[in-house]
Coordinates of C-alpha atoms in Angstrom, one line a residue:
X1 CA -12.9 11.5 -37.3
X2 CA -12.4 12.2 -33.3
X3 CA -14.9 11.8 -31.4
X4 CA -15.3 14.3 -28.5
X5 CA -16.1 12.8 -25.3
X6 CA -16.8 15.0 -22.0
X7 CA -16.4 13.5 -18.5
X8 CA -18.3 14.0 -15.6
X9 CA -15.6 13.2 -12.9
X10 CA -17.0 10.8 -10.0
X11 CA -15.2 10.5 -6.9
X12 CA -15.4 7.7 -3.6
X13 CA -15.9 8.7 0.1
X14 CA -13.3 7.4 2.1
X15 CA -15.0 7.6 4.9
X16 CA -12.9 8.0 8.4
X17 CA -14.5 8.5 12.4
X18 CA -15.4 11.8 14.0
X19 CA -12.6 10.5 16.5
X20 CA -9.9 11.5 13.5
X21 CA -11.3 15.8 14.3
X22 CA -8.7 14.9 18.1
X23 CA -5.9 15.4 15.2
X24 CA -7.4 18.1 13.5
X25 CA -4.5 20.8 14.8
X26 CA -0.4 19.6 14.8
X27 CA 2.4 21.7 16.1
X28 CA 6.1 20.7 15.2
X29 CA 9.3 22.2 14.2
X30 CA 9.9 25.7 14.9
X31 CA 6.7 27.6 15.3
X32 CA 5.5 25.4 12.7
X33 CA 1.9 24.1 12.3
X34 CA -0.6 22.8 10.0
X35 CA -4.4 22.2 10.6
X36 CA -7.1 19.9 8.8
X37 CA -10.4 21.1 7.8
X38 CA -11.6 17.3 7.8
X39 CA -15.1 18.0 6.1
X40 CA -13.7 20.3 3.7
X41 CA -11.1 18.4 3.1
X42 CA -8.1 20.9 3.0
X43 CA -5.2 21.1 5.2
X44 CA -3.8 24.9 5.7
X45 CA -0.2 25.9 7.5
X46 CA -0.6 28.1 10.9
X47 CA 1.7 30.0 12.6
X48 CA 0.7 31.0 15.6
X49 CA 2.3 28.1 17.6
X50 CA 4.7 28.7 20.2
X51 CA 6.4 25.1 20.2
X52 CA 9.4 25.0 19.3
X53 CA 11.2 21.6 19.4
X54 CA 13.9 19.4 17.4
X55 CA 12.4 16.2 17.4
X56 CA 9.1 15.3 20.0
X57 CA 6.1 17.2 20.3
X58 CA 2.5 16.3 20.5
X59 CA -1.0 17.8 20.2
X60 CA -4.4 17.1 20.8
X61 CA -8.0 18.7 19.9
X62 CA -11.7 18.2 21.0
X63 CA -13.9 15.7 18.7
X64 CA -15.2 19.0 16.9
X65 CA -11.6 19.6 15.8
X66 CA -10.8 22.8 17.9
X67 CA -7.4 22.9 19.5
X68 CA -6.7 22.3 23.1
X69 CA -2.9 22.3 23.9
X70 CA 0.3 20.9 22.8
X71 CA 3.6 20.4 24.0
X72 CA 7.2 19.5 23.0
X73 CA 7.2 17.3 26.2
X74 CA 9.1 20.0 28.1
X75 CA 6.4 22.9 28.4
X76 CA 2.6 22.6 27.9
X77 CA 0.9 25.4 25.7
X78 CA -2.9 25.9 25.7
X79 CA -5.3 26.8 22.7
X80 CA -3.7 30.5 22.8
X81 CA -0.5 30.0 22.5
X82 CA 0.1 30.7 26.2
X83 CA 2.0 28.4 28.7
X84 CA -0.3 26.1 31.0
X85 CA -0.3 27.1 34.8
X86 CA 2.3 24.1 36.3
X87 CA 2.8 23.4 32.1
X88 CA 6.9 24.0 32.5
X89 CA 9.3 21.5 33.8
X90 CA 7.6 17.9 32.5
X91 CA 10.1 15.4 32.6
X92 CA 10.1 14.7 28.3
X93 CA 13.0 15.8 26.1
X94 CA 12.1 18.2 22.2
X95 CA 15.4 15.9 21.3
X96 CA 13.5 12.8 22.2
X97 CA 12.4 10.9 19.3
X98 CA 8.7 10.7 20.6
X99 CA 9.2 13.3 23.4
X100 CA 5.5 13.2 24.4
X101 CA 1.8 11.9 23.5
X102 CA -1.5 13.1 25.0
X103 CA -3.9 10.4 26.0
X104 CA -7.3 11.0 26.7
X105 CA -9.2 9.7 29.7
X106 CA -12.0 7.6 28.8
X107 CA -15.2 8.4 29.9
X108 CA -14.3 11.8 30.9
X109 CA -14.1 14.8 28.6
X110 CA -11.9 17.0 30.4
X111 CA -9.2 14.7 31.7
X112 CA -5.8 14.4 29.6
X113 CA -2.4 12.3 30.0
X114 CA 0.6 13.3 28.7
X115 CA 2.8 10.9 28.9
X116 CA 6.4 11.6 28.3
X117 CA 9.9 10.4 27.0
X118 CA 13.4 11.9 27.9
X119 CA 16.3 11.1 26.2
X120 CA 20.0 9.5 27.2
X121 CA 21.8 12.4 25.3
X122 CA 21.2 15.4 27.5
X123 CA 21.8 14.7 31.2
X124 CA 20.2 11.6 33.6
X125 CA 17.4 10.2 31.9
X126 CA 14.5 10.8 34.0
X127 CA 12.6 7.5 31.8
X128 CA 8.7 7.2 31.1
X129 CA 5.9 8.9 33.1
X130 CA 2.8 10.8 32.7
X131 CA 1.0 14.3 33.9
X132 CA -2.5 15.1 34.2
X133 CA -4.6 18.1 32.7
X134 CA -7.4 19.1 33.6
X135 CA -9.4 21.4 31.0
X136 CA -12.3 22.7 33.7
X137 CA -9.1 24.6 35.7
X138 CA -7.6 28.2 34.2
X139 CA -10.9 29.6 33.1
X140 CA -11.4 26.0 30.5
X141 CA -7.8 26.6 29.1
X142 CA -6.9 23.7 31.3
X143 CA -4.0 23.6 33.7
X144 CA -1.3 20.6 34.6
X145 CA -2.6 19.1 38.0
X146 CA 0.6 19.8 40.4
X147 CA -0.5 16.7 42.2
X148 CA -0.6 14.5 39.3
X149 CA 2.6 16.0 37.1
X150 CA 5.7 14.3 36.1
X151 CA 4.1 10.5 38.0
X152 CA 7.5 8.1 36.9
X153 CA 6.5 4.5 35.5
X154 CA 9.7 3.1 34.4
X155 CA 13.8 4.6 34.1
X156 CA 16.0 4.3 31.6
X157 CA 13.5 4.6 28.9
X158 CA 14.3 4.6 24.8
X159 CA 12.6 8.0 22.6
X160 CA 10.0 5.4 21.9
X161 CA 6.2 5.2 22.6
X162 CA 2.5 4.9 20.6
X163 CA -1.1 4.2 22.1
X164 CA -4.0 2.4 20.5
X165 CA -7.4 1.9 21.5
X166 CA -8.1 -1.6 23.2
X167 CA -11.5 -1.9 22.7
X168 CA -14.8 -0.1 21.9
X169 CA -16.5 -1.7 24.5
X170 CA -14.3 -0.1 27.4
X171 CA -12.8 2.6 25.4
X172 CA -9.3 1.9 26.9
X173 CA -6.2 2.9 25.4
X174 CA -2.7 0.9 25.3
X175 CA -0.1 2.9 25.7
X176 CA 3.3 0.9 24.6
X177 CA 6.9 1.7 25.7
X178 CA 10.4 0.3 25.3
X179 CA 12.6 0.4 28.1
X180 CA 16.7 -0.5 28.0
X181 CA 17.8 -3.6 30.0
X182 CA 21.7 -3.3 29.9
X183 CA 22.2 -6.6 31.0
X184 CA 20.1 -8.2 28.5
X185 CA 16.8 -7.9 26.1
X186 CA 15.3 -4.6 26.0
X187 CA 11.6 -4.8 27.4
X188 CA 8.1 -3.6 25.8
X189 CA 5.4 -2.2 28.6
X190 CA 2.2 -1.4 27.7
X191 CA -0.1 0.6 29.9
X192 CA -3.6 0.8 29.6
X193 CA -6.1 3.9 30.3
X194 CA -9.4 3.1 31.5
X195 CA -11.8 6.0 33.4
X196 CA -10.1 4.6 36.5
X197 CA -6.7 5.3 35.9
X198 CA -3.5 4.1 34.0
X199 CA -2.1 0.4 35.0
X200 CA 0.1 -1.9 33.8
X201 CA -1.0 -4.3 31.6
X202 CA 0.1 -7.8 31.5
X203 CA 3.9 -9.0 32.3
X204 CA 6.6 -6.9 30.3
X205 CA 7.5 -8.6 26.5
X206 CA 10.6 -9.1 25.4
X207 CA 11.6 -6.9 22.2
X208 CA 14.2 -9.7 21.6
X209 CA 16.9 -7.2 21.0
X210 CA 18.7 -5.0 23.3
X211 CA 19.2 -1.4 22.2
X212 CA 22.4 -0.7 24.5
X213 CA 21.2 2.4 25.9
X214 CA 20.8 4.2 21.9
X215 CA 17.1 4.4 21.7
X216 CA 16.4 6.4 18.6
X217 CA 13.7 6.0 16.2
X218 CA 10.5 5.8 16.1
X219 CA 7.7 3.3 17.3
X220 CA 4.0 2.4 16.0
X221 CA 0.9 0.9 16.1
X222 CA -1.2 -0.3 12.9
X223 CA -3.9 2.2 13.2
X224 CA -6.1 -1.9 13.4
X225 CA -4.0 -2.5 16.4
X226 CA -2.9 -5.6 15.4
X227 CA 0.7 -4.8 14.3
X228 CA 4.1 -2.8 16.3
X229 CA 6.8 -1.7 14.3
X230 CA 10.0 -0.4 15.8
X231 CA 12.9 1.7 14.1
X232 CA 16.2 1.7 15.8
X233 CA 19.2 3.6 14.3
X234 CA 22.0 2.2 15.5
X235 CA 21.2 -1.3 17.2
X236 CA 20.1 -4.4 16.7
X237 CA 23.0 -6.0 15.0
X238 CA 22.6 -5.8 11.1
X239 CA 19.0 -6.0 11.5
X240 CA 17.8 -2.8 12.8
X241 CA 13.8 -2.6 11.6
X242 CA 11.1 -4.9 13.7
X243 CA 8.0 -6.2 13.3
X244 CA 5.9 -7.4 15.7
X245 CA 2.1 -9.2 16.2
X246 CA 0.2 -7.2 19.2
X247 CA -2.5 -8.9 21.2
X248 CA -4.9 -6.3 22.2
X249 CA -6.3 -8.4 24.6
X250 CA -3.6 -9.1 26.7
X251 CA -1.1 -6.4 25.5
X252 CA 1.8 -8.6 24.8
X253 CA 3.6 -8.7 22.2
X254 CA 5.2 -11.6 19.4
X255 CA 8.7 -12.5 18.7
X256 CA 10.4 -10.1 16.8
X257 CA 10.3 -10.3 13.1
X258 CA 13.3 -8.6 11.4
X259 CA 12.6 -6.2 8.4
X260 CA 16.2 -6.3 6.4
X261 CA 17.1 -3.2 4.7
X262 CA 18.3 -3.3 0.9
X263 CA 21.5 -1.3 1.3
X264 CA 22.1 -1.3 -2.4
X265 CA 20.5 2.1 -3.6
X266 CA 20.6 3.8 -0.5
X267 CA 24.1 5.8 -0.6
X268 CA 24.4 5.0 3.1
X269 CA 21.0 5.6 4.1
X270 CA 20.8 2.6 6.2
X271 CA 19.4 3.9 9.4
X272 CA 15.8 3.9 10.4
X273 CA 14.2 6.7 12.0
X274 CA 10.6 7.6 10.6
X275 CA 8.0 4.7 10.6
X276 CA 4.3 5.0 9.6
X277 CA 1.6 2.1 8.2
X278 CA -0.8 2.8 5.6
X279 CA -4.7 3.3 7.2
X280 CA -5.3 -0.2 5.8
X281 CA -2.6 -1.3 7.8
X282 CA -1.0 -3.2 5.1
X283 CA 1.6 -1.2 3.8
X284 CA 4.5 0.0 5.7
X285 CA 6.8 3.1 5.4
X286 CA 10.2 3.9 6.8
X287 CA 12.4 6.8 6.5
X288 CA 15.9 5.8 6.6
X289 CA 19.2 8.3 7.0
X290 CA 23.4 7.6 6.9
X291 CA 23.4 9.3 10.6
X292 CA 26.6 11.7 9.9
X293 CA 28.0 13.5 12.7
X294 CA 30.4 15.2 13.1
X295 CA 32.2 17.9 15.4
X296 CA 32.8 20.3 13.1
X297 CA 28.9 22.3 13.4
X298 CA 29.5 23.5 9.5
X299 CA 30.4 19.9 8.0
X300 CA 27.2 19.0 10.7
X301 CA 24.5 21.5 9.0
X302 CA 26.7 20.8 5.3
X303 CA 23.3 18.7 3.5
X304 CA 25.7 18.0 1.6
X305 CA 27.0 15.0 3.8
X306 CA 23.5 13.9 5.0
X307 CA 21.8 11.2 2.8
X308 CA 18.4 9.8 3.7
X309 CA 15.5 7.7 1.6
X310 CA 11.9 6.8 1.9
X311 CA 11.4 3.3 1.6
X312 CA 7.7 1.1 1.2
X313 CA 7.2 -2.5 2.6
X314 CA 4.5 -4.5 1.8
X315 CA 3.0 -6.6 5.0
X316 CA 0.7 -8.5 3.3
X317 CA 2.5 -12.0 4.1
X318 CA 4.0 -12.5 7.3
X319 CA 7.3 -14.1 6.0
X320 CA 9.7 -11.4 7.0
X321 CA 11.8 -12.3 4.2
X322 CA 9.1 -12.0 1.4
X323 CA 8.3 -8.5 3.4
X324 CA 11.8 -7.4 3.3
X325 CA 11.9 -8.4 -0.8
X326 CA 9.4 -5.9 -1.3
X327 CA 11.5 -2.9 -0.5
X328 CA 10.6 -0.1 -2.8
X329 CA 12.6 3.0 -2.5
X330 CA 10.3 6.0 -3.1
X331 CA 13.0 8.6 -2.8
X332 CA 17.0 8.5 -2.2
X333 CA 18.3 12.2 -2.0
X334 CA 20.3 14.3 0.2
X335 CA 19.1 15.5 3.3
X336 CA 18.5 14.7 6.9
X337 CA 16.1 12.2 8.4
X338 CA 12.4 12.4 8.4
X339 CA 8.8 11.7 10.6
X340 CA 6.7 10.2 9.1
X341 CA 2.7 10.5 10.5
X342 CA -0.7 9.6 9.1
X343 CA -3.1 12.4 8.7
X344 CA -7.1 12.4 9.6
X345 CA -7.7 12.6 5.6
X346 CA -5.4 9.3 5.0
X347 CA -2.3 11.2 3.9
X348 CA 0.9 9.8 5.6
X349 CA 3.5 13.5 6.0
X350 CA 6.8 13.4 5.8
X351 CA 8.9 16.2 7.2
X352 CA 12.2 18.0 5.5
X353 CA 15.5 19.1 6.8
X354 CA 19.3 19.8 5.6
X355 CA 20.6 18.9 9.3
X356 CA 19.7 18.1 12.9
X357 CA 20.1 21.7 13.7
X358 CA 18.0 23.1 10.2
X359 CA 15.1 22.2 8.8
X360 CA 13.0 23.7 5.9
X361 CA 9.5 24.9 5.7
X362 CA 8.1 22.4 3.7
X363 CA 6.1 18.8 4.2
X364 CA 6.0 16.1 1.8
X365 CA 2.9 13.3 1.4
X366 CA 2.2 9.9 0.3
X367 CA -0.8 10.5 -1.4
X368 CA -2.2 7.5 -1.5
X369 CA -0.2 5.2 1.1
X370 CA -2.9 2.1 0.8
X371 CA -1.0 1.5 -2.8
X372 CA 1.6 -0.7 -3.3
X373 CA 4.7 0.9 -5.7
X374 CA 4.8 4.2 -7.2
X375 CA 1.4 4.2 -7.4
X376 CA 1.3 5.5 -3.8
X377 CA 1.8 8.8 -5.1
X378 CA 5.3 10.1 -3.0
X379 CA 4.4 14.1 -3.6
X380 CA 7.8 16.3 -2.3
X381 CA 6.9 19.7 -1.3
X382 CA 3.7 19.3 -1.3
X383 CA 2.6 21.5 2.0
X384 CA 4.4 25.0 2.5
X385 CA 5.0 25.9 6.0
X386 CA 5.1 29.6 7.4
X387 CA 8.1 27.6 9.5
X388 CA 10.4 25.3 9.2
X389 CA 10.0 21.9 10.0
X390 CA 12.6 19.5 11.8
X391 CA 12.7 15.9 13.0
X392 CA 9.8 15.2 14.7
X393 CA 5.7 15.1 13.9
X394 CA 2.8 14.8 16.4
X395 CA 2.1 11.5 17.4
X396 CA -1.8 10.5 18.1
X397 CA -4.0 7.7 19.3
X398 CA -3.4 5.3 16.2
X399 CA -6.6 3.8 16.5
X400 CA -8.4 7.3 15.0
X401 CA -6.6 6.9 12.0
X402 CA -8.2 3.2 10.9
X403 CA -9.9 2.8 7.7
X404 CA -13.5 2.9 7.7
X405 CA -16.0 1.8 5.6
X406 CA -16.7 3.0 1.5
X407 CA -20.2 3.3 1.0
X408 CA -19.5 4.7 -2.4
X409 CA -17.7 1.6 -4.0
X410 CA -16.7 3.4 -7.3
X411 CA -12.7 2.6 -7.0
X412 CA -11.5 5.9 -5.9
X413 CA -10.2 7.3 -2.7
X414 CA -11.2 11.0 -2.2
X415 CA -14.4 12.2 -0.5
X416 CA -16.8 13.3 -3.1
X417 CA -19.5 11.8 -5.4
X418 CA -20.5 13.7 -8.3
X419 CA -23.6 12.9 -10.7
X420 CA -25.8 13.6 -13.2
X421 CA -29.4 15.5 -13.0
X422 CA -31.5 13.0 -12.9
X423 CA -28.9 10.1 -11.6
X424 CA -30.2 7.7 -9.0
X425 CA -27.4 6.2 -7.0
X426 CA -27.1 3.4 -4.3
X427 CA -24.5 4.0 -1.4
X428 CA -24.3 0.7 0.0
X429 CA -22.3 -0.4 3.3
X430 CA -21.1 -4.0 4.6
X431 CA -24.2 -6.5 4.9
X432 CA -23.3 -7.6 7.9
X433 CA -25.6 -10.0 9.5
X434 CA -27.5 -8.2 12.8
X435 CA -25.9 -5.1 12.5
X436 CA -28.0 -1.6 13.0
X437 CA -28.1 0.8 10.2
X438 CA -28.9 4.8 10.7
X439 CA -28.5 6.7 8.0
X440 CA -28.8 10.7 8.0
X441 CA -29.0 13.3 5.4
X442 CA -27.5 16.9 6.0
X443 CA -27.4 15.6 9.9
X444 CA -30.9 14.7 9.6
X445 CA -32.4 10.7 10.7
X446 CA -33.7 8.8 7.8
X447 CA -36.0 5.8 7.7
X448 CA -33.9 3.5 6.0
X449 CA -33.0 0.9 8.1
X450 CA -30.8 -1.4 5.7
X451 CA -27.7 -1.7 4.7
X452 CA -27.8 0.5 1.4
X453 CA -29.8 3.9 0.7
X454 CA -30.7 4.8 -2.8
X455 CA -30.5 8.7 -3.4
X456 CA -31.3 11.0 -5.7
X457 CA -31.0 14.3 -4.0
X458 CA -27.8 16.4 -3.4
X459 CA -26.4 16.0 0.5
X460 CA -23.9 15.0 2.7
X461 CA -25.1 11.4 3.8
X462 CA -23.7 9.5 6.8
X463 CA -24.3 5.8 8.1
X464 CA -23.3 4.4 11.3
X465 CA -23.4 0.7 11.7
X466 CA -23.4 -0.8 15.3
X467 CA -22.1 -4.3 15.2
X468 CA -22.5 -6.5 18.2
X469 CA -20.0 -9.1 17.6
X470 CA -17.1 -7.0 16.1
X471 CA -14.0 -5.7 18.9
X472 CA -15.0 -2.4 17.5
X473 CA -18.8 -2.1 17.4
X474 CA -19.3 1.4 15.5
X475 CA -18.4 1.4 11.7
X476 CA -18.9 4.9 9.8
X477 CA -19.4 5.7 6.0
X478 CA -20.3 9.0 4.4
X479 CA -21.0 10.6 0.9
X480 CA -21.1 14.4 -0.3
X481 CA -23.0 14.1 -3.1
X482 CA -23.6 16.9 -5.6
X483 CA -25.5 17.0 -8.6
X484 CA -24.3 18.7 -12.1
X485 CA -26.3 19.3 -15.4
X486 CA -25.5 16.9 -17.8
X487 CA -22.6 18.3 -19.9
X488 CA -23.0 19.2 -23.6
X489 CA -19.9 18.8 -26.0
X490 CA -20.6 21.8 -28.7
X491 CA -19.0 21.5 -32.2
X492 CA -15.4 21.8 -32.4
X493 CA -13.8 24.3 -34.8
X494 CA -12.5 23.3 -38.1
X495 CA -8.7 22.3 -38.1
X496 CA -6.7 23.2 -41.3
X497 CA -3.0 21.3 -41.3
X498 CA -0.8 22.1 -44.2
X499 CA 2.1 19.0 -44.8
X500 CA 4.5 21.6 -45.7
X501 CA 7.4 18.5 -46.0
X502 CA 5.5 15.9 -47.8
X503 CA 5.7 13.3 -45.0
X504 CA 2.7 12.4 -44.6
X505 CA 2.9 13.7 -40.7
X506 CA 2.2 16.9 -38.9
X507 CA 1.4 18.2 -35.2
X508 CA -1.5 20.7 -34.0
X509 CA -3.1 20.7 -30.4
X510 CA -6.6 19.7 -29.7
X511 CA -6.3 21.4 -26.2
X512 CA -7.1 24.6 -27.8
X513 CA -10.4 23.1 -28.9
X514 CA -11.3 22.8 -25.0
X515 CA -13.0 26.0 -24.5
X516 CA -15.4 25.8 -27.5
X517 CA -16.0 22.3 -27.1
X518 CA -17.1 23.1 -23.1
X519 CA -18.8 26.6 -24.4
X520 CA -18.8 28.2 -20.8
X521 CA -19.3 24.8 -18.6
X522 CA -17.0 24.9 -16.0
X523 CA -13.5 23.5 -17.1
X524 CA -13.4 22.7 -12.9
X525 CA -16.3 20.1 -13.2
X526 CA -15.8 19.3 -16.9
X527 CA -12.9 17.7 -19.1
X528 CA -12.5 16.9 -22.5
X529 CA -10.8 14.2 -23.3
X530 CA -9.7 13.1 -26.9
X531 CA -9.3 9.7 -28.4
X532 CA -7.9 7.9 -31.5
X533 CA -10.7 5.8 -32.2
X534 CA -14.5 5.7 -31.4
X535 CA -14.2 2.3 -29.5
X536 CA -11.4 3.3 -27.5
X537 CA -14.2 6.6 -26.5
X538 CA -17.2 4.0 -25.6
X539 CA -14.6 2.5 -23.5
X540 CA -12.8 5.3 -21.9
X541 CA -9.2 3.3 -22.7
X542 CA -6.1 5.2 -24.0
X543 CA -7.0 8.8 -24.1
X544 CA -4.4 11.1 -25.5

């Protein structure tokens, strides 16, 4: 006898910050684009951008998610589509690794940086430097301040650049560069916004490597700010993937510690481009590529002779050479290198292309990038674009992309909890000794003042926790909870199997049991689920 057991399916809030909606919009590729519904939970391709750019771009929207510009670090577009007054001419390169990044001013709403990164391949390098927009000029569609556009910092820059927040107390964000030194070690700057400006912070670190003018490849923060990763495609030596401690403090950074790439499976792929953490920072990804070129433009676009992998690292030991031992290769095929960016719903994408000079319309996504093995849930193809995608994915403020706080606690990671009529449930945050607690319900203030909140009433709940002796002071959970009728499994029908052979064996389907067993519950809220034995039911182990 089978016993028939329905499952209500329960799901955890992952909850992220309100500060994750400034990444709600990203332009790429060619007229490609995607946009996150954060609170619905969907991401949808667009195609009504006007960028257009091999590698660099960079986009940026207000904390209710609505788009504001972007820009391939050559020409600035507003929300429309149409180009910014003084928004043609910045000094970044679309074949710059990390052409651009927008920065917002702290303390002031309307004021933008967009700092920029050319490249050594296409004419003098006009290096690192920044341009302002204001959005109160052009009717609120913003415009590039003429007196404030294309301000140098530093010459004879790499592709390379990320920004994390300092602090919450301040609000400042780090912005950090490399910069070639042909006569020796290559140098890291880090530049720090405040609502008074941008300044150089600290005395320039060494990156204890020199890139001999070949800057590819990309560089990142840990979304926690305490980790720098950088890929280089061609230098280095054999090494050519670095990891480095960053004190947020000071803005320095540690001795490099060399990641060593496990050639064996690769086919050649041996070059990193794409790097990207996990939102727990613990887990890091890196797209690698053979870098064939070749003068012949058909061999060059032939995907044929491009060969490129996704690899995994876990960084939960500092020993460089237990990190590089944990190489996992998540995907070895033909094609051309990839970015690699975290999402505001904790997806890292990955884009696709057959050459430098072709890309396809499609994005792929580690599902679940926390995860350690194939467990993080590699997914190819998993976004169709209206466009085709290239090299290059917008970079953001690392720091909106850091793990907050599950008030759910039920071992998923998605952002709905599910229960029974009649289910009381606690969401429960970090204890944390002299912490605040608000909780809200549908955006209204509760009394609770503690650290958990027992409900029993569909809603979306939110808590904010303000934490006086943590660098970062606000912490942020929430829960959309809905409540379902508790499902009835109705009587299967009878199942008649004739052993035509005398085996003793024979094959029917208890799928096509489903519908009477459910008897018009909704198959989207309900499963069946079938067993060989009643314990294994009681225990939910081993379905079939």
């Amino acid at each position: 006898m089978k016993k028939i057991v329905l499952i209500l399916t329960t799901l955890l809030c992952c909850a992220f910050s309100n500060a994750q909606k400034e990444a709600s919009n990203w332009y790429f590729g060619d007229n490609a684009g995607i946009s996150f519904d954060i609170d619905a939970g969907t991401v949808n391709a667009i195609n009504n951008g006007q960028l257009t750019t091999e590698e660099g771009c960079t986009t940026i929207s207000n904390s209710d998610g609505d788009l504001l510009f972007y820009t391939n670090g050559e020409i600035v577009y507003d929300r429309l589509g149409n180009t910014m007054p003084n928004g043609t001419g910045l000094l970044g390169s679309q074949s710059s690794t990390q052409s651009a990044i927008i920065i917002p001013k702290p303390g002031d709403l309307d004021i933008y940086y967009i700092f920029t990164q050319d490249t050594q391949f296409q004419g003098p390098d006009s290096g690192f430097g920044y341009s302002e927009v204001n959005m109160t000029l052009n009717g609120g569609f913003g415009d590039v301040v003429p007196t404030n556009k294309n301000v140098s910092l530093l010459g004879n820059a790499t592709e390379k650049l990320s920004a994390v927040l300092k602090d919450c107390q301040s609000g400042n964000i780090l912005v950090a560069t490399q910069v070639n030194n042909l006569s020796g070690f290559d140098l890291f700057y880090v530049y720090e916004v405040s609502n008074t400006g941008i300044n150089l912070l600290g005395t320039p670190s060494s990156t204890g490597f020199s890139t001999a003018g070949n800057g590819r490849g990309y560089l990142k923060f840990s979304p926690d700010g305490t980790k720098l990763v950088s890929a280089n495609v061609r230098d280095g030596g054999s090494s050519r993937l670095f990891l480095y401690d960053f004190d947020l403090t000071n803005g320095t950074v540690s001795p490099p510690k060399a990641i060593t790439i496990d050639q064996t499976f690769l086919n050649g792929a041996i070059y990193p481009y794409g790097v990207e953490f996990s939102p727990n920072s613990q887990v890091l990804y890196v797209s690698t590529y053979n870098d064939f070129f070749s003068s012949n433009t058909q061999d060059n676009n032939n995907a044929l002779n491009h060969d490129s992998a996704l690899l995994q690292y876990d960084l939960s030991t500092n020993n460089t050479a237990t990190i590089s031992a944990t190489q996992i290769e998540l995907e070895v095929k033909q094609g051309f290198r990839s970015a690699l960016q975290l999402g505001p719903d904790g997806k890292i994408y990955k884009t696709e292309s057959q050459s430098y000079d072709t890309g396809f319309p499609n994005l792929s996504t580690i599902e679940s990038p926390n995860n350690i093995g194939l467990t993080a849930n590699y997914t190819q193809n998993s976004i169709t674009l209206t466009n085709n995608a290239r090299q290059g994915l917008p970079p953001f403020v690392t720091s909106f992309f850091t793990e907050k706080i599950d008030i759910i606690q039920n071992g998923t990671n998605l952002t709905e909890l599910r229960l029974c009529t009649g289910d009381l449930y606690t969401l429960m945050a970090e204890n944390i000794s002299g912490a605040t607690y608000t909780w809200f319900m549908d955006g209204n203030m509760l009394t609770e003042s503690d650290f958990d909140l027992e409900i029993n009433t569909p809603g979306f709940y939110e808590v904010t926790i303000e934490v006086t002796t943590d660098s970062c002071e606000t912490l942020e959970g929430e829960a959309d909870v809905s409540y379902f009728d508790i499902p009835v499994a109705n009587e299967p029908n009878g199942i008649t199997i004739c052993d035509d052979d005398n085996n003793a064996v024979a094959n029917f389907d208890f799928s096509n049991q489903n519908a009477t067993i459910l008897n018009g519950q909704d198959s989207t809220i309900f499963g069946v689920e079938y067993y060989q034995s009643i314990a294994d039911a009681e225990a939910d182990n081993n379905s079939i």
